[in-house]
Amino acid sequence: MTDFSKLFGQMMEQGQKMAAEINPSMATFSPAGFDKMFPSMTKEYMDMIWGNAFNKDGLDAKTRLLVVLAGLTAQGVQAEAPFKMTVRHALEAGATQKEVAEVIYQMSMLGGLPAMSKALDFANEVFAEQQEDSE
């Protein structure tokens, strides 16, 4: 049986080594906060890229993004940046903080309480950032 976590660790180590060879300042690069460099998309753009332009009777961007949040939560929120970006996009698409939280709560049945807790922590960080930005 293959140990994928070991292979992934080796891949990340090799990638960091290559980055350091290309640019020595990349040797200490940390992706923390990297997601904040990319602003949220407009609701209309999300509707288009999430399929509403091609499937007019399909789910709207808000619903699609809440479904993505549900999946990410059930998987245990394996990556902070994509999760937070999806929360931002869902809010931009019209979801409320209460709806985001409800989706996360619902996923506790599938992903477990630790996954729900982690997801709520990340969502609350996004909510706090938005609160700070609006002040």
PDB file of C-alpha atoms in Angstrom:
ATOM      1  CA  MET A   1       0.000   0.000   0.000  1.00  0.00           C
ATOM      2  CA  THR A   2       1.307   3.461  -0.940  1.00  0.00           C
ATOM      3  CA  ASP A   3       1.876   6.030   1.801  1.00  0.00           C
ATOM      4  CA  PHE A   4       0.442   9.100   0.070  1.00  0.00           C
ATOM      5  CA  SER A   5       1.151  11.439   2.979  1.00  0.00           C
ATOM      6  CA  LYS A   6       4.855  10.541   2.751  1.00  0.00           C
ATOM      7  CA  LEU A   7       4.828  11.066  -1.032  1.00  0.00           C
ATOM      8  CA  PHE A   8       3.025  14.384  -0.624  1.00  0.00           C
ATOM      9  CA  GLY A   9       5.587  15.500   1.963  1.00  0.00           C
ATOM     10  CA  GLN A  10       8.415  14.574  -0.382  1.00  0.00           C
ATOM     11  CA  MET A  11       6.730  16.442  -3.236  1.00  0.00           C
ATOM     12  CA  MET A  12       6.317  19.564  -1.088  1.00  0.00           C
ATOM     13  CA  GLU A  13       9.940  19.358   0.057  1.00  0.00           C
ATOM     14  CA  GLN A  14      11.142  19.011  -3.535  1.00  0.00           C
ATOM     15  CA  GLY A  15       8.946  21.926  -4.616  1.00  0.00           C
ATOM     16  CA  GLN A  16      10.328  24.164  -1.876  1.00  0.00           C
ATOM     17  CA  LYS A  17      13.893  23.177  -2.807  1.00  0.00           C
ATOM     18  CA  MET A  18      13.236  24.058  -6.463  1.00  0.00           C
ATOM     19  CA  ALA A  19      11.643  27.374  -5.507  1.00  0.00           C
ATOM     20  CA  ALA A  20      14.661  28.241  -3.328  1.00  0.00           C
ATOM     21  CA  GLU A  21      17.013  27.470  -6.213  1.00  0.00           C
ATOM     22  CA  ILE A  22      15.040  29.729  -8.555  1.00  0.00           C
ATOM     23  CA  ASN A  23      14.620  32.507  -6.003  1.00  0.00           C
ATOM     24  CA  PRO A  24      16.461  32.278  -2.652  1.00  0.00           C
ATOM     25  CA  SER A  25      13.796  34.385  -0.927  1.00  0.00           C
ATOM     26  CA  MET A  26      11.303  31.609  -1.673  1.00  0.00           C
ATOM     27  CA  ALA A  27      13.159  29.281   0.723  1.00  0.00           C
ATOM     28  CA  THR A  28      11.160  30.732   3.612  1.00  0.00           C
ATOM     29  CA  PHE A  29       7.925  31.405   1.724  1.00  0.00           C
ATOM     30  CA  SER A  30       4.784  30.772   3.760  1.00  0.00           C
ATOM     31  CA  PRO A  31       1.389  30.599   2.051  1.00  0.00           C
ATOM     32  CA  ALA A  32      -0.378  31.947   5.175  1.00  0.00           C
ATOM     33  CA  GLY A  33      -2.556  34.874   4.135  1.00  0.00           C
ATOM     34  CA  PHE A  34      -1.869  34.228   0.451  1.00  0.00           C
ATOM     35  CA  ASP A  35      -5.612  33.848  -0.190  1.00  0.00           C
ATOM     36  CA  LYS A  36      -6.189  37.499   0.750  1.00  0.00           C
ATOM     37  CA  MET A  37      -4.301  38.569  -2.371  1.00  0.00           C
ATOM     38  CA  PHE A  38      -7.214  37.432  -4.505  1.00  0.00           C
ATOM     39  CA  PRO A  39     -10.388  39.496  -4.064  1.00  0.00           C
ATOM     40  CA  SER A  40     -13.816  37.976  -4.297  1.00  0.00           C
ATOM     41  CA  MET A  41     -15.555  37.826  -7.651  1.00  0.00           C
ATOM     42  CA  THR A  42     -18.776  39.631  -8.454  1.00  0.00           C
ATOM     43  CA  LYS A  43     -22.046  37.712  -8.192  1.00  0.00           C
ATOM     44  CA  GLU A  44     -22.612  37.996 -11.966  1.00  0.00           C
ATOM     45  CA  TYR A  45     -19.187  36.576 -12.764  1.00  0.00           C
ATOM     46  CA  MET A  46     -19.713  33.707 -10.329  1.00  0.00           C
ATOM     47  CA  ASP A  47     -23.108  32.989 -11.885  1.00  0.00           C
ATOM     48  CA  MET A  48     -21.388  32.765 -15.257  1.00  0.00           C
ATOM     49  CA  ILE A  49     -18.442  30.566 -14.247  1.00  0.00           C
ATOM     50  CA  TRP A  50     -20.508  28.345 -11.970  1.00  0.00           C
ATOM     51  CA  GLY A  51     -22.760  27.438 -14.865  1.00  0.00           C
ATOM     52  CA  ASN A  52     -25.848  29.655 -14.638  1.00  0.00           C
ATOM     53  CA  ALA A  53     -25.119  31.122 -18.077  1.00  0.00           C
ATOM     54  CA  PHE A  54     -25.153  27.628 -19.560  1.00  0.00           C
ATOM     55  CA  ASN A  55     -27.802  26.048 -17.348  1.00  0.00           C
ATOM     56  CA  LYS A  56     -30.392  28.723 -16.651  1.00  0.00           C
ATOM     57  CA  ASP A  57     -32.585  26.285 -14.712  1.00  0.00           C
ATOM     58  CA  GLY A  58     -29.670  25.111 -12.568  1.00  0.00           C
ATOM     59  CA  LEU A  59     -28.478  26.212  -9.178  1.00  0.00           C
ATOM     60  CA  ASP A  60     -27.566  29.844  -8.642  1.00  0.00           C
ATOM     61  CA  ALA A  61     -24.040  30.853  -7.551  1.00  0.00           C
ATOM     62  CA  LYS A  62     -25.047  31.182  -3.890  1.00  0.00           C
ATOM     63  CA  THR A  63     -26.437  27.645  -3.732  1.00  0.00           C
ATOM     64  CA  ARG A  64     -23.523  26.180  -5.663  1.00  0.00           C
ATOM     65  CA  LEU A  65     -21.034  27.818  -3.306  1.00  0.00           C
ATOM     66  CA  LEU A  66     -22.929  26.611  -0.229  1.00  0.00           C
ATOM     67  CA  VAL A  67     -22.765  23.101  -1.700  1.00  0.00           C
ATOM     68  CA  VAL A  68     -18.999  23.511  -2.174  1.00  0.00           C
ATOM     69  CA  LEU A  69     -18.703  24.654   1.473  1.00  0.00           C
ATOM     70  CA  ALA A  70     -20.632  21.579   2.542  1.00  0.00           C
ATOM     71  CA  GLY A  71     -18.263  19.317   0.636  1.00  0.00           C
ATOM     72  CA  LEU A  72     -15.149  21.067   1.923  1.00  0.00           C
ATOM     73  CA  THR A  73     -16.469  20.847   5.486  1.00  0.00           C
ATOM     74  CA  ALA A  74     -17.375  17.149   5.202  1.00  0.00           C
ATOM     75  CA  GLN A  75     -13.858  16.445   3.917  1.00  0.00           C
ATOM     76  CA  GLY A  76     -12.428  17.992   7.057  1.00  0.00           C
ATOM     77  CA  VAL A  77     -11.471  21.411   5.652  1.00  0.00           C
ATOM     78  CA  GLN A  78      -8.163  20.137   4.359  1.00  0.00           C
ATOM     79  CA  ALA A  79      -7.040  23.530   3.049  1.00  0.00           C
ATOM     80  CA  GLU A  80      -7.658  26.825   4.833  1.00  0.00           C
ATOM     81  CA  ALA A  81      -7.190  29.215   1.888  1.00  0.00           C
ATOM     82  CA  PRO A  82      -9.708  27.609  -0.518  1.00  0.00           C
ATOM     83  CA  PHE A  83     -12.238  27.241   2.291  1.00  0.00           C
ATOM     84  CA  LYS A  84     -11.988  30.909   3.311  1.00  0.00           C
ATOM     85  CA  MET A  85     -12.121  32.001  -0.323  1.00  0.00           C
ATOM     86  CA  THR A  86     -15.291  29.937  -0.823  1.00  0.00           C
ATOM     87  CA  VAL A  87     -16.860  31.554   2.263  1.00  0.00           C
ATOM     88  CA  ARG A  88     -16.025  34.998   0.823  1.00  0.00           C
ATOM     89  CA  HIS A  89     -17.461  34.039  -2.557  1.00  0.00           C
ATOM     90  CA  ALA A  90     -20.634  32.635  -0.986  1.00  0.00           C
ATOM     91  CA  LEU A  91     -21.170  35.863   0.955  1.00  0.00           C
ATOM     92  CA  GLU A  92     -20.538  37.892  -2.208  1.00  0.00           C
ATOM     93  CA  ALA A  93     -23.108  35.716  -4.012  1.00  0.00           C
ATOM     94  CA  GLY A  94     -25.755  36.606  -1.417  1.00  0.00           C
ATOM     95  CA  ALA A  95     -25.392  33.992   1.323  1.00  0.00           C
ATOM     96  CA  THR A  96     -25.785  35.223   4.877  1.00  0.00           C
ATOM     97  CA  GLN A  97     -23.430  34.392   7.722  1.00  0.00           C
ATOM     98  CA  LYS A  98     -26.265  32.399   9.259  1.00  0.00           C
ATOM     99  CA  GLU A  99     -26.663  30.319   6.071  1.00  0.00           C
ATOM    100  CA  VAL A 100     -22.913  29.634   5.915  1.00  0.00           C
ATOM    101  CA  ALA A 101     -22.953  28.537   9.560  1.00  0.00           C
ATOM    102  CA  GLU A 102     -26.017  26.334   9.011  1.00  0.00           C
ATOM    103  CA  VAL A 103     -24.345  24.527   6.109  1.00  0.00           C
ATOM    104  CA  ILE A 104     -21.294  23.905   8.287  1.00  0.00           C
ATOM    105  CA  TYR A 105     -23.450  22.661  11.192  1.00  0.00           C
ATOM    106  CA  GLN A 106     -25.290  20.266   8.866  1.00  0.00           C
ATOM    107  CA  MET A 107     -21.991  18.742   7.755  1.00  0.00           C
ATOM    108  CA  SER A 108     -21.079  17.758  11.312  1.00  0.00           C
ATOM    109  CA  MET A 109     -23.145  14.615  10.695  1.00  0.00           C
ATOM    110  CA  LEU A 110     -20.903  13.631   7.776  1.00  0.00           C
ATOM    111  CA  GLY A 111     -17.525  15.167   8.574  1.00  0.00           C
ATOM    112  CA  GLY A 112     -17.655  14.987  12.354  1.00  0.00           C
ATOM    113  CA  LEU A 113     -17.457  17.607  15.071  1.00  0.00           C
ATOM    114  CA  PRO A 114     -13.736  18.375  14.598  1.00  0.00           C
ATOM    115  CA  ALA A 115     -14.334  19.189  10.912  1.00  0.00           C
ATOM    116  CA  MET A 116     -17.321  21.354  11.809  1.00  0.00           C
ATOM    117  CA  SER A 117     -15.361  23.158  14.517  1.00  0.00           C
ATOM    118  CA  LYS A 118     -12.437  23.845  12.176  1.00  0.00           C
ATOM    119  CA  ALA A 119     -14.780  25.092   9.444  1.00  0.00           C
ATOM    120  CA  LEU A 120     -16.621  27.381  11.879  1.00  0.00           C
ATOM    121  CA  ASP A 121     -13.325  28.823  13.100  1.00  0.00           C
ATOM    122  CA  PHE A 122     -12.272  29.639   9.533  1.00  0.00           C
ATOM    123  CA  ALA A 123     -15.701  31.044   8.647  1.00  0.00           C
ATOM    124  CA  ASN A 124     -15.678  33.227  11.777  1.00  0.00           C
ATOM    125  CA  GLU A 125     -12.256  34.568  10.774  1.00  0.00           C
ATOM    126  CA  VAL A 126     -13.719  35.594   7.405  1.00  0.00           C
ATOM    127  CA  PHE A 127     -16.738  37.169   9.132  1.00  0.00           C
ATOM    128  CA  ALA A 128     -14.404  39.134  11.438  1.00  0.00           C
ATOM    129  CA  GLU A 129     -12.296  40.300   8.478  1.00  0.00           C
ATOM    130  CA  GLN A 130     -15.425  41.546   6.736  1.00  0.00           C
ATOM    131  CA  GLN A 131     -16.545  43.327   9.892  1.00  0.00           C
ATOM    132  CA  GLU A 132     -13.148  45.062  10.136  1.00  0.00           C
ATOM    133  CA  ASP A 133     -13.255  46.035   6.451  1.00  0.00           C
ATOM    134  CA  SER A 134     -16.714  47.608   6.822  1.00  0.00           C
ATOM    135  CA  GLU A 135     -15.689  49.761   9.781  1.00  0.00           C
TER     136      GLU A 135
END
